[in-house]
GROMACS .gro file of C-alpha atoms in nm:
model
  308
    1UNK     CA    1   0.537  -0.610  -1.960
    2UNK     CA    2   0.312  -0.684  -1.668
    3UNK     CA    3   0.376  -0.531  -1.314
    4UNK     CA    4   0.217  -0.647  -0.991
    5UNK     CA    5   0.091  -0.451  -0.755
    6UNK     CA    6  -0.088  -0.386  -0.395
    7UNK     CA    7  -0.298  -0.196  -0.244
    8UNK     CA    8  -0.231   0.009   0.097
    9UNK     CA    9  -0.433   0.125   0.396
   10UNK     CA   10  -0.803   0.218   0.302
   11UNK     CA   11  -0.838  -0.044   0.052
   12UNK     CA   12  -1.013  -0.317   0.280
   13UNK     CA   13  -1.379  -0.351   0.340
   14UNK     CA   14  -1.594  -0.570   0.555
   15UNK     CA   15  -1.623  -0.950   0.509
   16UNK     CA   16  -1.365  -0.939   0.145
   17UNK     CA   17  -1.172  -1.178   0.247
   18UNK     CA   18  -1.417  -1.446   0.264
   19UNK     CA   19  -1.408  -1.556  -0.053
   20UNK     CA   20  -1.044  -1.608  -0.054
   21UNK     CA   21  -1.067  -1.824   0.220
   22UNK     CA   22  -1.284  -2.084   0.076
   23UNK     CA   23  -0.984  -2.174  -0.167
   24UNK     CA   24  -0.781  -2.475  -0.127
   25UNK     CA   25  -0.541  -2.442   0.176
   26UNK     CA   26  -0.592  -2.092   0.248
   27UNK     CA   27  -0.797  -2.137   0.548
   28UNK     CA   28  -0.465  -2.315   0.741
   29UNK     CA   29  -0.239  -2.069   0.523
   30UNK     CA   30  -0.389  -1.777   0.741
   31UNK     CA   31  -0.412  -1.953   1.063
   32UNK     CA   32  -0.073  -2.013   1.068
   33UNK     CA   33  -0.015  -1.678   0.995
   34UNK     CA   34  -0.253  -1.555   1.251
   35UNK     CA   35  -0.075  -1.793   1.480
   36UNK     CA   36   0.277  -1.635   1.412
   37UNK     CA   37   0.157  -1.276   1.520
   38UNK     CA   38  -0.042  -1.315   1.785
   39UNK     CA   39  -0.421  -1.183   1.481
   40UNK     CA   40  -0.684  -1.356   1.417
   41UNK     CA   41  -0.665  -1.225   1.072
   42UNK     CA   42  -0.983  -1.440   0.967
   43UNK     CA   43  -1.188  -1.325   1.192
   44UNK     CA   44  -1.091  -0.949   1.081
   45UNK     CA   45  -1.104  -1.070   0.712
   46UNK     CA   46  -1.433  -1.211   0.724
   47UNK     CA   47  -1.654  -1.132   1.035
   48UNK     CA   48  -1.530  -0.776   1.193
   49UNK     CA   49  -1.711  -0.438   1.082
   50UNK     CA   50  -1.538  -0.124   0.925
   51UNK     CA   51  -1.444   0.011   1.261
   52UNK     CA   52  -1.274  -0.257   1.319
   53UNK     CA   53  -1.115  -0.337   1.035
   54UNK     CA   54  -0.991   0.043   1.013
   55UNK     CA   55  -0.806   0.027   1.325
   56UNK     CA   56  -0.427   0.026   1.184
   57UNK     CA   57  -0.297  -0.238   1.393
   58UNK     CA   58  -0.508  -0.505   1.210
   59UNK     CA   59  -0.546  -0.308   0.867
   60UNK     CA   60  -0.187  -0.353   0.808
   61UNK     CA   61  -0.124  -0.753   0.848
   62UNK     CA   62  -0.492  -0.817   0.741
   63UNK     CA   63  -0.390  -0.620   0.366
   64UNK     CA   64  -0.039  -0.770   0.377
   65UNK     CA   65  -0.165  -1.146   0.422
   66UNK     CA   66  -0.508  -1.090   0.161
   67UNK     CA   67  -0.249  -0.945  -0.126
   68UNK     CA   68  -0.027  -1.270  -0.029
   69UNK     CA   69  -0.320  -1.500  -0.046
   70UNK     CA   70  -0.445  -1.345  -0.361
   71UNK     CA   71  -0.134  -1.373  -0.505
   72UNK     CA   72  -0.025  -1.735  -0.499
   73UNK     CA   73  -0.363  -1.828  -0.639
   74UNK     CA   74  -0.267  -1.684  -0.961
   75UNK     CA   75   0.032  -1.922  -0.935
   76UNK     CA   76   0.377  -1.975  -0.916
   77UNK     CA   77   0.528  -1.576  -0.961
   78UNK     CA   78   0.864  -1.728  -1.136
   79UNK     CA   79   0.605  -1.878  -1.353
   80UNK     CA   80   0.394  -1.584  -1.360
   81UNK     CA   81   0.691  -1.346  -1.506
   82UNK     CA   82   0.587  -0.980  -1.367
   83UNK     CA   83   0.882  -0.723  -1.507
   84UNK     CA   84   0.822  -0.545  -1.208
   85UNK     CA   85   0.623  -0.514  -0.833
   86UNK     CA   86   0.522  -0.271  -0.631
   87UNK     CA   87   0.288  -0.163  -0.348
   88UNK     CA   88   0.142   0.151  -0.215
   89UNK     CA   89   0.218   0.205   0.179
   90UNK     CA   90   0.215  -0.072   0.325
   91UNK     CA   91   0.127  -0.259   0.030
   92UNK     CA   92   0.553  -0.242  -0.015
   93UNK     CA   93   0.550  -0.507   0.216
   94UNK     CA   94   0.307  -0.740  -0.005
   95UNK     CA   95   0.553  -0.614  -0.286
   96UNK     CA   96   0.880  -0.767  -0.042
   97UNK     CA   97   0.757  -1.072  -0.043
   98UNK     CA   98   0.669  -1.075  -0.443
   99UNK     CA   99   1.048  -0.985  -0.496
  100UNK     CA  100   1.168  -1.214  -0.253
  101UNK     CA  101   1.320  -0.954  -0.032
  102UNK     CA  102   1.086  -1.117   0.265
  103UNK     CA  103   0.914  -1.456   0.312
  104UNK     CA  104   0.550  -1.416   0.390
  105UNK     CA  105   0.597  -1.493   0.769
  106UNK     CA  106   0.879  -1.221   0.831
  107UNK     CA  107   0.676  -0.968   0.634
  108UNK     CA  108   0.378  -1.044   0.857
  109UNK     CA  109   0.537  -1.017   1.152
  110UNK     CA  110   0.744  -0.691   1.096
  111UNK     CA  111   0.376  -0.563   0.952
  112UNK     CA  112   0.205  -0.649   1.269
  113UNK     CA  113   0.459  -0.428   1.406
  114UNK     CA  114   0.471  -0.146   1.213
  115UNK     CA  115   0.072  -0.096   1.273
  116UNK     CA  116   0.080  -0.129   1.669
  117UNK     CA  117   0.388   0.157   1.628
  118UNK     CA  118   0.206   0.385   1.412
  119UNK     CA  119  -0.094   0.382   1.589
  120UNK     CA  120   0.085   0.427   1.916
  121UNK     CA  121   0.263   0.748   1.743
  122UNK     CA  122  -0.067   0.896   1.646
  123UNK     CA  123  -0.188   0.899   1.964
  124UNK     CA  124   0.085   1.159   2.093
  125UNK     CA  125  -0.119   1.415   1.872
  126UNK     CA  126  -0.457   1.431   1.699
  127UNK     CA  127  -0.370   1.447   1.363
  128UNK     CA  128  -0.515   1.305   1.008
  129UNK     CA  129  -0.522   1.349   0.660
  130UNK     CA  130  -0.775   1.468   0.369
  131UNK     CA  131  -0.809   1.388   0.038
  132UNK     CA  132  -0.802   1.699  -0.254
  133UNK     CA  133  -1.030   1.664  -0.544
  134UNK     CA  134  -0.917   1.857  -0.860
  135UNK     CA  135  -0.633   2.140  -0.847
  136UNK     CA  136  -0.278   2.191  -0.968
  137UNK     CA  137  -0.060   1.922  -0.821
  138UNK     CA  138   0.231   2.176  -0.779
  139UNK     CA  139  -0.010   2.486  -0.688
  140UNK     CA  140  -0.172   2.234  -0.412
  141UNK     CA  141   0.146   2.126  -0.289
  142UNK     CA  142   0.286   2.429  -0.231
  143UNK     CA  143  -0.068   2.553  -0.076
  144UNK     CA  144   0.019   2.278   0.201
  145UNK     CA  145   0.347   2.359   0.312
  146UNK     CA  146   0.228   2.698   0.361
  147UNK     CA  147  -0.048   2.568   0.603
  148UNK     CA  148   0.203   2.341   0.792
  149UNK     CA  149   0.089   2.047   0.603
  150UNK     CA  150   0.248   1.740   0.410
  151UNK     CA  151   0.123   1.562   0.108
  152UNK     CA  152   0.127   1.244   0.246
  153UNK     CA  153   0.074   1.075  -0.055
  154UNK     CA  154   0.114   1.201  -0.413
  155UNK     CA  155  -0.061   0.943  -0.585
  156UNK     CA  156  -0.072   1.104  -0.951
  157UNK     CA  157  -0.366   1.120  -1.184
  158UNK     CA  158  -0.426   1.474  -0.939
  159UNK     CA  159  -0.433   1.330  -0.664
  160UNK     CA  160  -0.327   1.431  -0.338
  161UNK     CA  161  -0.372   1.363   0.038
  162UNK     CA  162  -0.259   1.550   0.292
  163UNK     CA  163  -0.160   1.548   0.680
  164UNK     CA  164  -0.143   1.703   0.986
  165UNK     CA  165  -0.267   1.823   1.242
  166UNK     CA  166  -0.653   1.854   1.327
  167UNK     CA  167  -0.582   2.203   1.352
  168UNK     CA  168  -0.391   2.217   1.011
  169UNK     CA  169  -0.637   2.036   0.809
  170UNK     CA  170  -0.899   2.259   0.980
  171UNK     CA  171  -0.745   2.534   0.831
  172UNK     CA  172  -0.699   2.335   0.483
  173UNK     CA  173  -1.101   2.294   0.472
  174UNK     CA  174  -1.129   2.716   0.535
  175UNK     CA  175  -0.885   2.747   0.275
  176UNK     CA  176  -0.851   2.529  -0.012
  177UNK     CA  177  -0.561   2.551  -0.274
  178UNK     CA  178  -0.684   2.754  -0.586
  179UNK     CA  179  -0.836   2.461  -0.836
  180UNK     CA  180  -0.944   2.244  -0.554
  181UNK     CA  181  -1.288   2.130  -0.541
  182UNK     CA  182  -1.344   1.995  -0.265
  183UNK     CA  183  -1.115   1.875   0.098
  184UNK     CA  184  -1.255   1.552   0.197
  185UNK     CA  185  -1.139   1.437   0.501
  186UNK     CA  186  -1.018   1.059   0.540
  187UNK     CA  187  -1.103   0.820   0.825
  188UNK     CA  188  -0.790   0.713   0.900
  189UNK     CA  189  -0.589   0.728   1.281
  190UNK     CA  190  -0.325   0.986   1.213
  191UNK     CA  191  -0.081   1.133   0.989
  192UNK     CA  192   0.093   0.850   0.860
  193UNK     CA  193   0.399   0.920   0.643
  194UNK     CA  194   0.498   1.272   0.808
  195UNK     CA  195   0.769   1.349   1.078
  196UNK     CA  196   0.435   1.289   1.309
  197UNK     CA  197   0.518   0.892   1.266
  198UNK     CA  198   0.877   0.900   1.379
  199UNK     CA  199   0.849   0.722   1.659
  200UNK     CA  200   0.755   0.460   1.457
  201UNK     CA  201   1.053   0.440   1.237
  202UNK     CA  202   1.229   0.364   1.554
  203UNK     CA  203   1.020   0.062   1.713
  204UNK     CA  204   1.045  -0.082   1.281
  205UNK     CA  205   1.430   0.016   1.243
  206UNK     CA  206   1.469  -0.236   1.581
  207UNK     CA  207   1.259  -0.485   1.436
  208UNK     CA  208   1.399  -0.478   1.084
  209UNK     CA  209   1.734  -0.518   1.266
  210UNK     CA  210   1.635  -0.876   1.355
  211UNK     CA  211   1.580  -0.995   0.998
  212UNK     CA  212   1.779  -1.107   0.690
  213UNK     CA  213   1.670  -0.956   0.340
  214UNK     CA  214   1.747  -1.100   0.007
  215UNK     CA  215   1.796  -0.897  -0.284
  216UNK     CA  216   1.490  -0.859  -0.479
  217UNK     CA  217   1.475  -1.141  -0.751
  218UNK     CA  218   1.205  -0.951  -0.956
  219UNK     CA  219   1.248  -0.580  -1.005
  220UNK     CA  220   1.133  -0.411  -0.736
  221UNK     CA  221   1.000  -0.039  -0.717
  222UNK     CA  222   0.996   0.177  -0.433
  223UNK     CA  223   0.770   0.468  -0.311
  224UNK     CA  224   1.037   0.680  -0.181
  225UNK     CA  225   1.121   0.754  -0.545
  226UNK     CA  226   0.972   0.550  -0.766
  227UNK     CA  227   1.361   0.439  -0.867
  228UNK     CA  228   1.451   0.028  -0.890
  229UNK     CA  229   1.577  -0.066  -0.611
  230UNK     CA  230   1.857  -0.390  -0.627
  231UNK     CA  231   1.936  -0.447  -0.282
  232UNK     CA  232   1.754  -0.647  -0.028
  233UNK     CA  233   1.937  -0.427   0.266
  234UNK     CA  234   1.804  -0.116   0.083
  235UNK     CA  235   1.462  -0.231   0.032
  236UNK     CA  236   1.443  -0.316   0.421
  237UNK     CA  237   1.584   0.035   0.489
  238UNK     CA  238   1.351   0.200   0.258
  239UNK     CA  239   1.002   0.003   0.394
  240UNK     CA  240   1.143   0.122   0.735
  241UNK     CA  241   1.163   0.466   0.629
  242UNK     CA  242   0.903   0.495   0.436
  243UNK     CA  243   0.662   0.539   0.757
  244UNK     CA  244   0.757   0.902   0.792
  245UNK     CA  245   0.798   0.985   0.424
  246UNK     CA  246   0.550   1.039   0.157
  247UNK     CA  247   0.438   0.795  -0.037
  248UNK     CA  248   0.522   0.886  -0.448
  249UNK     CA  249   0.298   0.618  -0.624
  250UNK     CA  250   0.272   0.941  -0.910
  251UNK     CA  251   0.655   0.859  -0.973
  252UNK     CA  252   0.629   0.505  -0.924
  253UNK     CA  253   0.366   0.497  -1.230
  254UNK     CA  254   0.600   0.699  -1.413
  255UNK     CA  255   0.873   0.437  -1.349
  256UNK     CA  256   0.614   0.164  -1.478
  257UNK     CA  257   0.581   0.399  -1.778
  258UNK     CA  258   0.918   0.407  -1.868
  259UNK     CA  259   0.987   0.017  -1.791
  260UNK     CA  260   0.726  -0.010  -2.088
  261UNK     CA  261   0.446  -0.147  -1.885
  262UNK     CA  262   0.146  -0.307  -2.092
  263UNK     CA  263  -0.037  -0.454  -1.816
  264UNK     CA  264  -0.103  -0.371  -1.439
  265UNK     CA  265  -0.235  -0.613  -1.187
  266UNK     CA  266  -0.322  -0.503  -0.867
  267UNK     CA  267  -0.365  -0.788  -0.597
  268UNK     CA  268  -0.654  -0.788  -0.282
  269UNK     CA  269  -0.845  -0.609  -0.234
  270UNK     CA  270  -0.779  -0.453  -0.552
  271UNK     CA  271  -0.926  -0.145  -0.695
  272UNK     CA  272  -0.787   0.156  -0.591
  273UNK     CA  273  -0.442   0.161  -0.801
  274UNK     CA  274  -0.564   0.017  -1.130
  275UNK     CA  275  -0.806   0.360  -1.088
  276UNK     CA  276  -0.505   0.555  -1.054
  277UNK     CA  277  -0.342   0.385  -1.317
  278UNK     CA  278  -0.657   0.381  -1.584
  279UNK     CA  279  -0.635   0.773  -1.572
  280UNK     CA  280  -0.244   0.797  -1.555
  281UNK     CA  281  -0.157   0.522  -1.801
  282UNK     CA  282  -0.355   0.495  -2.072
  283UNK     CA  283  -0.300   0.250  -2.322
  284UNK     CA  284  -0.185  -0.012  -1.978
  285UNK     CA  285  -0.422  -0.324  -1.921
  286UNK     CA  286  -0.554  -0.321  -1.609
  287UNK     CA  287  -0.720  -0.553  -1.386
  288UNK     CA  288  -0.813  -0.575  -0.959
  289UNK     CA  289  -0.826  -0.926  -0.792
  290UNK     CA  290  -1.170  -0.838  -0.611
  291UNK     CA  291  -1.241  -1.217  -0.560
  292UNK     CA  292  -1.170  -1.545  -0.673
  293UNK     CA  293  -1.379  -1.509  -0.947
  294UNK     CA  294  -1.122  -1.259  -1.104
  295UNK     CA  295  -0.864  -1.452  -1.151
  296UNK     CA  296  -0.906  -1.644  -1.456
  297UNK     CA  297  -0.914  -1.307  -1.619
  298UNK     CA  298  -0.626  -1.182  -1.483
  299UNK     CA  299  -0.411  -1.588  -1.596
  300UNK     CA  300  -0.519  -1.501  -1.903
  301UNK     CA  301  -0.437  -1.124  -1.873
  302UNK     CA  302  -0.069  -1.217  -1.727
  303UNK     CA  303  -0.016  -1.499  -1.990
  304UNK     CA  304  -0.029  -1.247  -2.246
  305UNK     CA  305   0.176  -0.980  -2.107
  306UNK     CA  306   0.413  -1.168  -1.894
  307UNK     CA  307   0.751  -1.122  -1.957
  308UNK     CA  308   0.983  -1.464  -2.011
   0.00000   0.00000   0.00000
């Protein structure tokens, strides 16, 4: 069984988005995109630096409309047969429009959103987040609560980020949960998914209001829990959510697991969660849609484990 999935926030580098653009229609594809929310997302895709591309407000759409892109030049997905999708962050919102839940436009748009309302909630207080190499999932977990801290995102195959406040994480590098190598800290605008990004959730719960889900017409996994989700109304709900809540991509593998996953896609700019899932899943297929030139591999990879 082959499951599609995208990356979130972190994922994007300088100029990747080039190559994409070069394919047939893709060029007006993202114009009228940009158009529709007010980005020049080819212009961030292709000719901004890492600063700039880092900034949350164009990190978001710019992720959203690449895994999109990326996507439909593997082809048709009815024809392409995943048994499930799913995306880390705001790569759920590349996974909406997969399942159906969204068309690209209304994803994009309530994307756009969501950045320009988390980055105005980080600036009410300095926070971040950090990475921890090595450890004890539950010893480091609990090792953050008692510091004030969240794990942000529990990622599986050990790893963990957590987030805060400056002054928390601060404390986290003084004094690391026992089996940690090493705190690395992330360069990233605030503490997304923790209570810090609540005012978020409130400017995204207004905007989802506007829109008009479908019910997902391929399965459809969701970080909250990793669990299936069947309802369009739900999936909206949880992707709203989801800004203030951890993101539990360890549970979400687990779900692939037990779906009987053989192969694992991930879409641009791929790389991170076919890492993750080479150390969790072993046995799973695995490919990243890094450029163009990836994706006669992965037609071949997804005509062998597609599911009719």
């Amino acid at each position: 069984m082959l499951v599609l999935v995208a990356p979130g926030q972190g994922a994007q580098t300088p100029g990747f988005l080039t190559p994409w653009l070069e394919l047939p229609g893709a060029a007006a594809r993202v114009a009228a995109w940009s158009d529709a929310i007010g980005l020049d997302l080819a212009h961030y895709g292709t000719q901004a630096d890492a600063d700039e591309i880092r900034d949350t407000a164009v990190a978001q759409p710019l992720l959203v409309a690449a895994g999109i892109l990326s996507a439909t030049a593997l082809g048709d997905l009815s024809d392409l047969a995943p048994g499930a999708v799913a995306g880390h962050s705001v790569g759920e919102f590349t996974a909406a429009v997969f399942a159906g839940v969204l068309d690209d436009t209304a994803a994009l748009g309530l994307v756009r959103r969501r950045g320009l309302a988390m980055a105005d909630a980080a600036a009410i207080t300095e926070t971040g987040m950090s990475a921890l190499l090595g450890g004890d999932p539950d010893v480091s977990v609990a090792h953050l609560e008692k510091l004030g801290l969240t794990p942000a995102n529990i990622n599986g195959a050990g790893q963990i980020v957590a987030a805060g406040t400056l002054e928390q994480l601060a404390a986290l590098a003084e004094d690391k949960p026992e089996g940690v190598r090493k705190v690395v800290a992330l360069k990233v605008a605030g503490a997304f998914h923790t209570p810090h990004m609540a005012p978020a959730v409130e400017t995204l719960a207004k905007a989802a209001a506007e829109l008009s889900p479908a019910d997902p017409k391929i399965r459809y996994v969701s970080n909250k829990d990793g669990r299936a989700v069947t309802g369009g109304d739900e999936v909206l709900q949880r992707l709203v959510g989801q800004v203030a809540n951890p993101v539990r991509w360890d549970l979400c593998m687990e779900t692939f697991k037990e779906l009987g996953a053989t192969a694992i896609v991930e879409v641009s700019p791929g790389g991170t969660l076919v890492g993750l899932a080479k150390r969790a899943l072993p046995g799973v297929r695995t490919l990243a849609l890094k450029t163009p030139d990836d994706l006669d591999a992965a037609r071949a990879l997804i005509a062998e484990h597609g599911v009719a």
